[in-house]
Amino acid sequence: MPLNDYVQHLPLRVPPEDVHPMTRLMLRECPVVHSGHDGGFWLLNRHEDILRVMQDWDGFANGNAGCRVPHDPPGVNRPPMPPIDWNGPIHRKVRDVMNPFLSPRALAKNEPGFRSIIGAMIAEFAPDGHADISSQLSKRFPSQITCQELLGVNDAKDLENLRIWNRRLSYDLLTEDPAVLAEVQREWSAWSTALVEQRKAEPGDDIVSALINAKNDGRPLLNDVEVVGAIQILVSGGFSTTSEATANIVVRLIDDPTLEALLRERPDLIPAAIEEILRLDPPVNTRPRRCTRDVEIGGKLLRENDRLLVNYLAANVDPDEWDEPDEFIINRTRNRVMTFGAGPHRCIGSTMARISLRIMVEELLKHVTGIKYADDRHERRVSTQPGGWRMVESFPVTFTTVTPPQSLT
Ligand code: HEM
């Protein structure tokens, strides 16, 4: 696909195999580029420019309703979603309510729960010698741990519905009938509203109850619709991101067979290996912002209310930021990696993602060895909106079962 077509089509589906090469091309040829599509937006690729935008909440507002690329189809009325849709001091207050549930200390208590959910899933397919990593692992465990361990939602039907609603309102956004999508949002909001009512009646020691009861100067910090939106962003944040990361980790284990041997010998390197895979293949490729005033970036004038997308993938492989950016270097310094964003909106679930991904690798290597692609089609990716998400649709693999299972921990 020619570069210009790629930029113009970015909010639609671009071929998944184009995302990496086009990103490198944009970094070289047009690091700040405008697309006329979807009402117009800028695309930023340089690490330096992206960091500046991410850190300046006053100059570049977050907020899906105003800056989403592409715009939602008509009739899809998403609730406001704090914290991601809010900026400034009030945004900080919402994070302060969520943080105690997502801090390393709090999540240490969840580790046994994460391990039992992830371990059971892997133990189920391990004896078969083959599996679909997508349907049997990567799309299953992140949603289950988010629901059970974070939201306190244990009903299998609820979990299935949430998976469907989340998928429809992200991956299927451009292909599904808007009337169907509008109905999906209504169903999801109705379900979340019922959850809020239930937690009001029976408050617990959980994040939903904390959001309901949070106060700002003696008044509720969030009204019911905003709590419904906060639940929605926790679900969206927790489900597909960790799914993509899981698939990308398994791809790397297959493509680089020396990695499995290294991690078996040095399990302490598992977190660093995960970080490097997250750098090279960040699950969230782009995020939007809206300029709150005229600003110059990379020699271009962006006007007040212009929308822009930051390309995290580009920031993570920008040669001005990284030595040998395309190489997998397990012990490189990665403190400016953009996979989880930067600045005030930096991912609040990053610790949860990191813990669950480490446990996933430990449990996988405990049960299986020598993972290979089941056929020459490798992992099947589809690009989805926005901006070149490369979702793994199906991922058939074969492997040798480890009997008895060998714990790495
Ligand atoms: C590998 C997994 C993950 C990746 C790559 C990821 C990526 C990101 C990124 C890039 C942002 C910044 C968005 C922006 O600046 O506009 C973000 C924000 C956020 N993430 Fe994650 N995320 C992951 C896992 C999770 C998990 C497990 C949760 C919760 C259970 C979560 C919840 C959130 C929330 C609530 C925000 C909004 C924070 C704010 O606006 O202050 N994420 N995530």
Short mmCIF file of C-alpha atoms and ligand atoms in Angstrom, two decimals:
data_model
loop_
_atom_site.label_atom_id
_atom_site.label_comp_id
_atom_site.label_asym_id
_atom_site.label_seq_id
_atom_site.Cartn_x
_atom_site.Cartn_y
_atom_site.Cartn_z
CA MET A 1 0.00 0.00 0.00
CA PRO A 2 1.46 3.46 -0.86
CA LEU A 3 2.30 5.64 2.13
CA ASN A 4 -0.34 8.28 1.39
CA ASP A 5 -3.10 5.64 1.10
CA TYR A 6 -1.92 4.12 4.34
CA VAL A 7 -2.20 7.45 6.19
CA GLN A 8 -5.60 8.19 4.67
CA HIS A 9 -6.95 4.74 5.52
CA LEU A 10 -5.54 4.56 9.01
CA PRO A 11 -8.86 5.02 10.82
CA LEU A 12 -10.27 2.25 8.67
CA ARG A 13 -8.76 -1.16 8.22
CA VAL A 14 -5.21 -1.14 6.93
CA PRO A 15 -3.50 -4.43 6.04
CA PRO A 16 -1.94 -5.79 9.24
CA GLU A 17 1.31 -6.61 7.47
CA ASP A 18 1.68 -2.91 6.50
CA VAL A 19 1.62 -1.53 10.03
CA HIS A 20 5.27 -2.14 10.91
CA PRO A 21 6.88 -1.17 7.56
CA MET A 22 4.67 1.90 7.15
CA THR A 23 5.51 3.05 10.65
CA ARG A 24 9.23 2.96 9.80
CA LEU A 25 8.54 4.79 6.53
CA MET A 26 6.55 7.52 8.31
CA LEU A 27 9.36 7.97 10.85
CA ARG A 28 11.78 8.53 7.98
CA GLU A 29 9.64 10.53 5.58
CA CYS A 30 6.76 12.24 7.36
CA PRO A 31 6.97 12.06 11.17
CA VAL A 32 4.14 14.60 11.51
CA VAL A 33 1.54 13.96 8.84
CA HIS A 34 -2.07 14.96 8.23
CA SER A 35 -4.84 12.65 7.12
CA GLY A 36 -7.96 14.09 5.53
CA HIS A 37 -9.99 11.06 6.52
CA ASP A 38 -12.75 10.96 9.14
CA GLY A 39 -12.94 14.75 9.36
CA GLY A 40 -9.16 15.12 9.46
CA PHE A 41 -6.53 14.32 12.06
CA TRP A 42 -2.76 14.50 12.54
CA LEU A 43 -0.55 11.50 13.05
CA LEU A 44 2.55 11.91 15.24
CA ASN A 45 5.37 9.39 15.02
CA ARG A 46 8.45 10.82 16.75
CA HIS A 47 9.13 9.75 20.32
CA GLU A 48 10.01 13.32 21.32
CA ASP A 49 6.75 14.78 19.93
CA ILE A 50 4.63 12.03 21.43
CA LEU A 51 6.17 12.39 24.88
CA ARG A 52 5.51 16.15 24.74
CA VAL A 53 1.84 15.59 23.86
CA MET A 54 1.33 12.87 26.47
CA GLN A 55 2.77 14.99 29.26
CA ASP A 56 0.80 18.16 28.46
CA TRP A 57 -2.81 17.47 29.47
CA ASP A 58 -3.61 21.17 29.33
CA GLY A 59 -2.55 21.58 25.70
CA PHE A 60 -3.75 18.19 24.46
CA ALA A 61 -7.01 16.93 25.93
CA ASN A 62 -7.89 13.27 26.20
CA GLY A 63 -11.54 12.36 25.87
CA ASN A 64 -13.03 9.81 23.57
CA ALA A 65 -16.19 11.74 22.84
CA GLY A 66 -14.33 14.72 21.37
CA CYS A 67 -11.25 13.18 19.84
CA ARG A 68 -11.92 9.56 18.97
CA VAL A 69 -10.51 8.52 15.58
CA PRO A 70 -12.59 7.36 13.82
CA HIS A 71 -15.69 9.05 15.24
CA ASP A 72 -18.26 6.66 16.65
CA PRO A 73 -21.08 5.76 14.26
CA PRO A 74 -24.28 7.77 14.86
CA GLY A 75 -26.45 6.50 17.69
CA VAL A 76 -23.64 4.89 19.71
CA ASN A 77 -23.88 6.74 22.99
CA ARG A 78 -20.96 5.69 25.09
CA PRO A 79 -21.04 6.93 28.67
CA PRO A 80 -18.30 9.39 29.71
CA MET A 81 -15.43 7.20 30.84
CA PRO A 82 -13.40 8.56 33.72
CA PRO A 83 -10.44 8.58 34.07
CA ILE A 84 -9.56 8.35 30.37
CA ASP A 85 -12.13 10.94 29.27
CA TRP A 86 -11.25 13.47 31.98
CA ASN A 87 -8.33 15.85 32.33
CA GLY A 88 -6.75 17.92 35.10
CA PRO A 89 -7.21 17.63 38.88
CA ILE A 90 -10.56 15.78 38.68
CA HIS A 91 -8.89 13.10 36.53
CA ARG A 92 -6.29 12.62 39.26
CA LYS A 93 -9.05 12.11 41.84
CA VAL A 94 -10.54 9.21 39.88
CA ARG A 95 -7.12 7.60 39.59
CA ASP A 96 -6.67 8.00 43.35
CA VAL A 97 -9.81 5.90 43.84
CA MET A 98 -8.69 3.20 41.40
CA ASN A 99 -5.02 3.05 42.36
CA PRO A 100 -5.38 1.12 45.64
CA PHE A 101 -6.87 -1.78 43.63
CA LEU A 102 -4.18 -1.73 40.93
CA SER A 103 -1.01 -1.06 42.92
CA PRO A 104 1.74 -3.69 43.20
CA ARG A 105 0.86 -4.19 46.88
CA ALA A 106 -2.85 -4.74 46.23
CA LEU A 107 -2.21 -7.00 43.26
CA ALA A 108 0.18 -9.20 45.24
CA LYS A 109 -2.99 -10.50 46.92
CA ASN A 110 -4.49 -11.31 43.52
CA GLU A 111 -1.49 -13.28 42.25
CA PRO A 112 -2.70 -16.68 43.50
CA GLY A 113 -6.07 -16.01 41.84
CA PHE A 114 -4.39 -15.00 38.56
CA ARG A 115 -2.20 -18.10 38.66
CA SER A 116 -5.05 -20.46 39.32
CA ILE A 117 -7.13 -19.04 36.42
CA ILE A 118 -4.25 -18.91 33.91
CA GLY A 119 -2.68 -22.20 35.04
CA ALA A 120 -6.00 -24.05 34.72
CA MET A 121 -6.52 -22.78 31.17
CA ILE A 122 -3.08 -23.91 30.05
CA ALA A 123 -3.31 -27.24 31.90
CA GLU A 124 -6.56 -27.88 30.01
CA PHE A 125 -5.01 -27.76 26.51
CA ALA A 126 -1.43 -28.82 27.36
CA PRO A 127 -2.00 -32.62 27.09
CA ASP A 128 -3.38 -32.22 23.54
CA GLY A 129 -0.07 -31.20 21.95
CA HIS A 130 -1.88 -28.48 20.01
CA ALA A 131 -4.05 -25.44 20.74
CA ASP A 132 -5.44 -22.23 19.38
CA ILE A 133 -3.56 -19.67 21.48
CA SER A 134 -6.15 -17.05 20.59
CA SER A 135 -9.38 -18.78 21.61
CA GLN A 136 -7.92 -21.02 24.33
CA LEU A 137 -5.64 -18.55 26.08
CA SER A 138 -5.05 -14.98 24.92
CA LYS A 139 -8.69 -13.98 24.52
CA ARG A 140 -9.80 -15.90 27.60
CA PHE A 141 -7.68 -15.19 30.63
CA PRO A 142 -7.43 -11.34 30.56
CA SER A 143 -11.20 -10.95 30.58
CA GLN A 144 -11.61 -13.58 33.28
CA ILE A 145 -9.06 -12.05 35.65
CA THR A 146 -10.44 -8.54 35.09
CA CYS A 147 -13.96 -9.70 35.88
CA GLN A 148 -13.28 -12.08 38.73
CA GLU A 149 -10.31 -10.48 40.43
CA LEU A 150 -10.96 -6.77 39.81
CA LEU A 151 -14.68 -6.22 39.29
CA GLY A 152 -15.90 -9.13 41.40
CA VAL A 153 -18.09 -10.42 38.54
CA ASN A 154 -18.19 -14.21 38.53
CA ASP A 155 -21.15 -15.16 36.36
CA ALA A 156 -20.06 -16.97 33.16
CA LYS A 157 -22.89 -15.45 31.12
CA ASP A 158 -21.90 -11.92 32.23
CA LEU A 159 -18.32 -12.62 31.24
CA GLU A 160 -19.36 -13.88 27.83
CA ASN A 161 -21.59 -10.84 27.25
CA LEU A 162 -18.81 -8.46 28.25
CA ARG A 163 -16.44 -10.13 25.80
CA ILE A 164 -19.00 -9.75 23.01
CA TRP A 165 -19.92 -6.14 23.84
CA ASN A 166 -16.28 -5.11 24.13
CA ARG A 167 -15.43 -6.72 20.82
CA ARG A 168 -18.40 -5.22 19.00
CA LEU A 169 -17.63 -1.70 20.18
CA SER A 170 -13.96 -1.86 19.25
CA TYR A 171 -13.04 -4.41 16.63
CA ASP A 172 -16.39 -4.47 14.85
CA LEU A 173 -16.96 -0.73 14.97
CA LEU A 174 -16.43 -0.16 11.26
CA THR A 175 -18.04 -3.27 9.92
CA GLU A 176 -21.17 -3.69 12.04
CA ASP A 177 -24.50 -1.95 11.40
CA PRO A 178 -24.57 1.24 13.56
CA ALA A 179 -28.04 0.33 14.82
CA VAL A 180 -26.66 -2.97 16.15
CA LEU A 181 -23.74 -1.15 17.78
CA ALA A 182 -26.09 1.37 19.38
CA GLU A 183 -28.09 -1.50 20.83
CA VAL A 184 -24.91 -3.17 22.09
CA GLN A 185 -23.97 0.02 23.97
CA ARG A 186 -27.49 0.21 25.45
CA GLU A 187 -27.26 -3.41 26.65
CA TRP A 188 -23.79 -2.87 28.12
CA SER A 189 -24.84 0.32 29.91
CA ALA A 190 -27.97 -1.40 31.26
CA TRP A 191 -25.88 -4.28 32.58
CA SER A 192 -23.36 -1.91 34.21
CA THR A 193 -26.19 0.18 35.70
CA ALA A 194 -27.62 -2.97 37.29
CA LEU A 195 -24.16 -3.78 38.68
CA VAL A 196 -23.95 -0.29 40.19
CA GLU A 197 -27.39 -0.74 41.80
CA GLN A 198 -26.39 -4.13 43.17
CA ARG A 199 -23.14 -2.73 44.69
CA LYS A 200 -25.05 0.19 46.17
CA ALA A 201 -27.35 -2.31 47.90
CA GLU A 202 -24.50 -4.62 48.91
CA PRO A 203 -21.25 -2.61 48.97
CA GLY A 204 -18.10 -4.67 48.96
CA ASP A 205 -14.36 -4.22 49.17
CA ASP A 206 -14.10 -3.83 45.40
CA ILE A 207 -13.27 -1.15 42.83
CA VAL A 208 -16.90 -0.62 41.72
CA SER A 209 -18.06 0.02 45.29
CA ALA A 210 -15.11 2.37 45.81
CA LEU A 211 -16.02 4.36 42.69
CA ILE A 212 -19.65 4.61 43.83
CA ASN A 213 -18.68 5.82 47.30
CA ALA A 214 -15.85 8.19 46.29
CA LYS A 215 -16.39 11.78 47.43
CA ASN A 216 -15.18 15.13 46.14
CA ASP A 217 -15.66 17.96 48.68
CA GLY A 218 -18.33 15.92 50.42
CA ARG A 219 -20.33 15.20 47.23
CA PRO A 220 -20.14 12.05 45.05
CA LEU A 221 -17.07 12.20 42.81
CA LEU A 222 -18.89 10.27 40.08
CA ASN A 223 -22.57 10.08 39.23
CA ASP A 224 -24.06 6.71 38.25
CA VAL A 225 -23.49 7.19 34.51
CA GLU A 226 -19.86 8.04 35.15
CA VAL A 227 -19.41 4.92 37.28
CA VAL A 228 -20.94 2.96 34.40
CA GLY A 229 -18.34 4.58 32.10
CA ALA A 230 -15.50 3.82 34.51
CA ILE A 231 -16.54 0.15 34.52
CA GLN A 232 -16.53 0.22 30.71
CA ILE A 233 -12.97 1.60 30.47
CA LEU A 234 -11.73 -0.95 33.00
CA VAL A 235 -13.24 -3.72 30.88
CA SER A 236 -11.92 -2.26 27.61
CA GLY A 237 -8.52 -1.60 29.15
CA GLY A 238 -8.26 -5.00 30.74
CA PHE A 239 -9.53 -7.29 27.98
CA SER A 240 -7.95 -6.85 24.53
CA THR A 241 -4.63 -5.23 25.43
CA THR A 242 -3.34 -8.12 27.51
CA SER A 243 -4.79 -10.48 24.88
CA GLU A 244 -2.67 -8.96 22.13
CA ALA A 245 0.39 -8.93 24.36
CA THR A 246 -0.06 -12.64 25.09
CA ALA A 247 -0.26 -13.52 21.41
CA ASN A 248 2.80 -11.38 20.65
CA ILE A 249 4.79 -13.13 23.38
CA VAL A 250 3.94 -16.56 21.97
CA VAL A 251 4.88 -15.34 18.46
CA ARG A 252 8.28 -14.28 19.80
CA LEU A 253 8.79 -17.63 21.58
CA ILE A 254 8.16 -19.39 18.26
CA ASP A 255 10.21 -17.05 16.08
CA ASP A 256 13.20 -17.07 18.42
CA PRO A 257 13.66 -20.59 19.82
CA THR A 258 16.69 -19.46 21.85
CA LEU A 259 14.32 -17.40 24.00
CA GLU A 260 12.60 -20.41 25.58
CA ALA A 261 15.95 -21.94 26.55
CA LEU A 262 17.10 -18.64 28.03
CA LEU A 263 13.92 -18.17 30.09
CA ARG A 264 14.05 -21.73 31.41
CA GLU A 265 17.60 -21.16 32.56
CA ARG A 266 16.98 -17.61 33.81
CA PRO A 267 13.29 -17.26 34.78
CA ASP A 268 14.25 -13.97 36.42
CA LEU A 269 14.57 -12.58 32.87
CA ILE A 270 10.89 -13.25 32.03
CA PRO A 271 9.76 -9.71 32.97
CA ALA A 272 12.53 -8.10 30.86
CA ALA A 273 11.67 -10.34 27.89
CA ILE A 274 8.01 -9.32 28.20
CA GLU A 275 8.96 -5.62 28.33
CA GLU A 276 11.03 -5.91 25.18
CA ILE A 277 8.22 -7.71 23.34
CA LEU A 278 5.81 -5.00 24.53
CA ARG A 279 8.22 -2.37 23.16
CA LEU A 280 8.55 -3.99 19.74
CA ASP A 281 4.85 -4.79 19.44
CA PRO A 282 2.73 -2.53 21.67
CA PRO A 283 -0.87 -3.79 21.77
CA VAL A 284 -2.25 -0.23 21.70
CA ASN A 285 -0.75 1.26 18.54
CA THR A 286 -2.32 4.70 18.71
CA ARG A 287 -4.28 6.97 21.03
CA PRO A 288 -6.10 10.23 20.24
CA ARG A 289 -5.90 13.73 21.67
CA ARG A 290 -7.49 17.11 20.83
CA CYS A 291 -5.42 20.31 20.68
CA THR A 292 -6.79 22.87 23.12
CA ARG A 293 -4.84 25.70 21.42
CA ASP A 294 -2.78 26.36 18.28
CA VAL A 295 0.57 24.62 18.52
CA GLU A 296 3.58 23.90 16.34
CA ILE A 297 4.87 20.34 16.23
CA GLY A 298 7.66 19.18 13.93
CA GLY A 299 7.35 22.31 11.79
CA LYS A 300 3.58 21.89 11.27
CA LEU A 301 0.88 24.14 12.67
CA LEU A 302 -1.83 22.24 14.50
CA ARG A 303 -4.92 24.32 15.18
CA GLU A 304 -7.11 24.47 18.30
CA ASN A 305 -9.58 21.55 18.21
CA ASP A 306 -7.55 19.58 15.64
CA ARG A 307 -7.47 15.91 16.53
CA LEU A 308 -4.27 13.93 16.55
CA LEU A 309 -3.19 10.33 16.98
CA VAL A 310 0.08 9.46 18.66
CA ASN A 311 1.71 6.37 17.21
CA TYR A 312 3.18 4.45 20.16
CA LEU A 313 4.62 1.80 17.89
CA ALA A 314 6.64 4.49 16.08
CA ALA A 315 7.81 6.04 19.36
CA ASN A 316 9.02 2.63 20.49
CA VAL A 317 11.22 2.13 17.41
CA ASP A 318 12.26 5.75 16.75
CA PRO A 319 16.01 5.63 15.94
CA ASP A 320 16.47 9.02 17.60
CA GLU A 321 15.38 7.44 20.89
CA TRP A 322 16.64 3.85 20.65
CA ASP A 323 19.92 2.21 19.65
CA GLU A 324 19.26 -0.64 17.22
CA PRO A 325 15.52 -0.04 17.58
CA ASP A 326 14.41 -3.15 15.69
CA GLU A 327 16.59 -5.55 17.66
CA PHE A 328 15.29 -7.61 20.58
CA ILE A 329 17.73 -6.61 23.34
CA ILE A 330 16.56 -8.04 26.62
CA ASN A 331 18.79 -5.91 28.85
CA ARG A 332 18.31 -2.51 27.22
CA THR A 333 17.16 0.51 29.23
CA ARG A 334 13.46 0.97 28.58
CA ASN A 335 12.30 3.70 30.95
CA ARG A 336 10.91 5.84 28.08
CA VAL A 337 8.99 3.07 26.38
CA MET A 338 5.52 4.22 25.26
CA THR A 339 3.60 0.94 25.38
CA PHE A 340 1.61 2.06 28.43
CA GLY A 341 1.55 5.71 27.39
CA ALA A 342 3.15 8.48 29.47
CA GLY A 343 2.13 11.43 31.60
CA PRO A 344 -1.09 11.76 33.59
CA HIS A 345 -3.06 9.15 31.60
CA ARG A 346 -0.32 6.53 31.72
CA CYS A 347 -1.93 3.09 31.95
CA ILE A 348 -3.24 2.51 35.46
CA GLY A 349 -3.45 -1.24 34.78
CA SER A 350 0.19 -1.71 33.76
CA THR A 351 1.13 -3.58 36.94
CA MET A 352 -1.82 -5.91 36.53
CA ALA A 353 -0.85 -6.51 32.89
CA ARG A 354 2.77 -7.18 33.78
CA ILE A 355 1.96 -9.58 36.63
CA SER A 356 -0.57 -11.54 34.59
CA LEU A 357 1.76 -11.76 31.57
CA ARG A 358 4.63 -13.00 33.73
CA ILE A 359 2.38 -15.65 35.26
CA MET A 360 1.17 -16.59 31.77
CA VAL A 361 4.76 -17.22 30.57
CA GLU A 362 5.66 -19.14 33.74
CA GLU A 363 2.60 -21.36 33.46
CA LEU A 364 3.03 -21.88 29.71
CA LEU A 365 6.64 -23.04 30.08
CA LYS A 366 5.63 -25.20 33.04
CA HIS A 367 3.29 -27.20 30.82
CA VAL A 368 4.60 -27.02 27.23
CA THR A 369 7.86 -26.76 25.29
CA GLY A 370 8.93 -26.20 21.68
CA ILE A 371 5.88 -24.23 20.53
CA LYS A 372 5.58 -24.07 16.73
CA TYR A 373 3.11 -22.65 14.23
CA ALA A 374 0.63 -25.36 13.29
CA ASP A 375 0.77 -24.29 9.63
CA ASP A 376 2.46 -21.82 7.33
CA ARG A 377 -0.21 -19.18 7.89
CA HIS A 378 1.25 -18.52 11.34
CA GLU A 379 -0.91 -16.28 13.54
CA ARG A 380 -3.88 -14.79 11.70
CA ARG A 381 -4.12 -11.06 12.25
CA VAL A 382 -6.77 -8.61 11.20
CA SER A 383 -6.29 -4.88 11.40
CA THR A 384 -9.02 -3.12 13.24
CA GLN A 385 -9.72 0.44 14.11
CA PRO A 386 -8.38 2.67 15.37
CA GLY A 387 -5.08 3.15 13.72
CA GLY A 388 -3.77 -0.24 12.86
CA TRP A 389 -4.57 -2.48 15.77
CA ARG A 390 -3.30 -5.88 14.67
CA MET A 391 -5.67 -8.25 16.41
CA VAL A 392 -4.79 -11.95 16.44
CA GLU A 393 -7.98 -13.67 15.29
CA SER A 394 -6.76 -17.24 15.48
CA PHE A 395 -3.40 -18.74 16.29
CA PRO A 396 -3.08 -22.52 15.90
CA VAL A 397 0.11 -23.98 17.38
CA THR A 398 1.65 -27.34 18.20
CA PHE A 399 4.01 -28.13 21.07
CA THR A 400 5.42 -30.93 23.19
CA THR A 401 3.69 -31.50 26.52
CA VAL A 402 5.90 -31.29 29.60
CA THR A 403 5.09 -34.24 31.87
CA PRO A 404 5.04 -33.88 34.75
CA PRO A 405 4.66 -30.08 34.64
CA GLN A 406 7.92 -28.31 35.62
CA SER A 407 7.43 -25.21 37.72
CA LEU A 408 9.74 -22.27 36.93
CA THR A 409 8.95 -20.43 40.12
C1 HEM B 1 -0.54 -4.98 27.99
C2 HEM B 1 -1.64 -4.46 28.51
C3 HEM B 1 -2.02 -3.01 28.43
C4 HEM B 1 -1.61 -2.03 27.57
C5 HEM B 1 -0.62 -2.14 26.43
C6 HEM B 1 -2.30 -0.80 27.95
C7 HEM B 1 -2.12 0.43 27.33
C8 HEM B 1 -2.63 1.61 27.79
C9 HEM B 1 -2.28 2.92 27.29
C10 HEM B 1 -1.35 3.18 26.12
C11 HEM B 1 -2.98 3.85 28.01
C12 HEM B 1 -2.89 5.37 27.87
C13 HEM B 1 -4.06 5.93 27.13
C14 HEM B 1 -3.94 7.41 26.86
O1 HEM B 1 -2.97 8.06 27.26
O2 HEM B 1 -4.85 7.92 26.20
C15 HEM B 1 -3.79 3.13 28.96
C16 HEM B 1 -4.65 3.71 29.86
C17 HEM B 1 -5.49 2.98 30.68
N1 HEM B 1 -5.48 1.63 30.90
FE1 HEM B 1 -4.22 0.31 30.04
N2 HEM B 1 -3.13 -1.08 29.00
C18 HEM B 1 -2.99 -2.39 29.34
C19 HEM B 1 -3.63 -3.05 30.37
C20 HEM B 1 -4.60 -2.51 31.18
C21 HEM B 1 -5.32 -3.21 32.21
C22 HEM B 1 -5.06 -4.66 32.62
C23 HEM B 1 -6.23 -2.33 32.74
C24 HEM B 1 -7.24 -2.51 33.85
C25 HEM B 1 -7.68 -3.58 34.31
C26 HEM B 1 -6.05 -1.07 32.04
C27 HEM B 1 -6.79 0.07 32.28
C28 HEM B 1 -6.48 1.33 31.79
C29 HEM B 1 -7.19 2.54 32.17
C30 HEM B 1 -8.35 2.64 33.14
C31 HEM B 1 -6.56 3.58 31.49
C32 HEM B 1 -6.90 5.06 31.56
C33 HEM B 1 -5.96 5.76 32.52
C34 HEM B 1 -6.16 7.27 32.58
O3 HEM B 1 -6.78 7.83 31.68
O4 HEM B 1 -5.72 7.89 33.56
N3 HEM B 1 -5.06 -1.22 31.12
N4 HEM B 1 -3.55 1.77 28.82
#
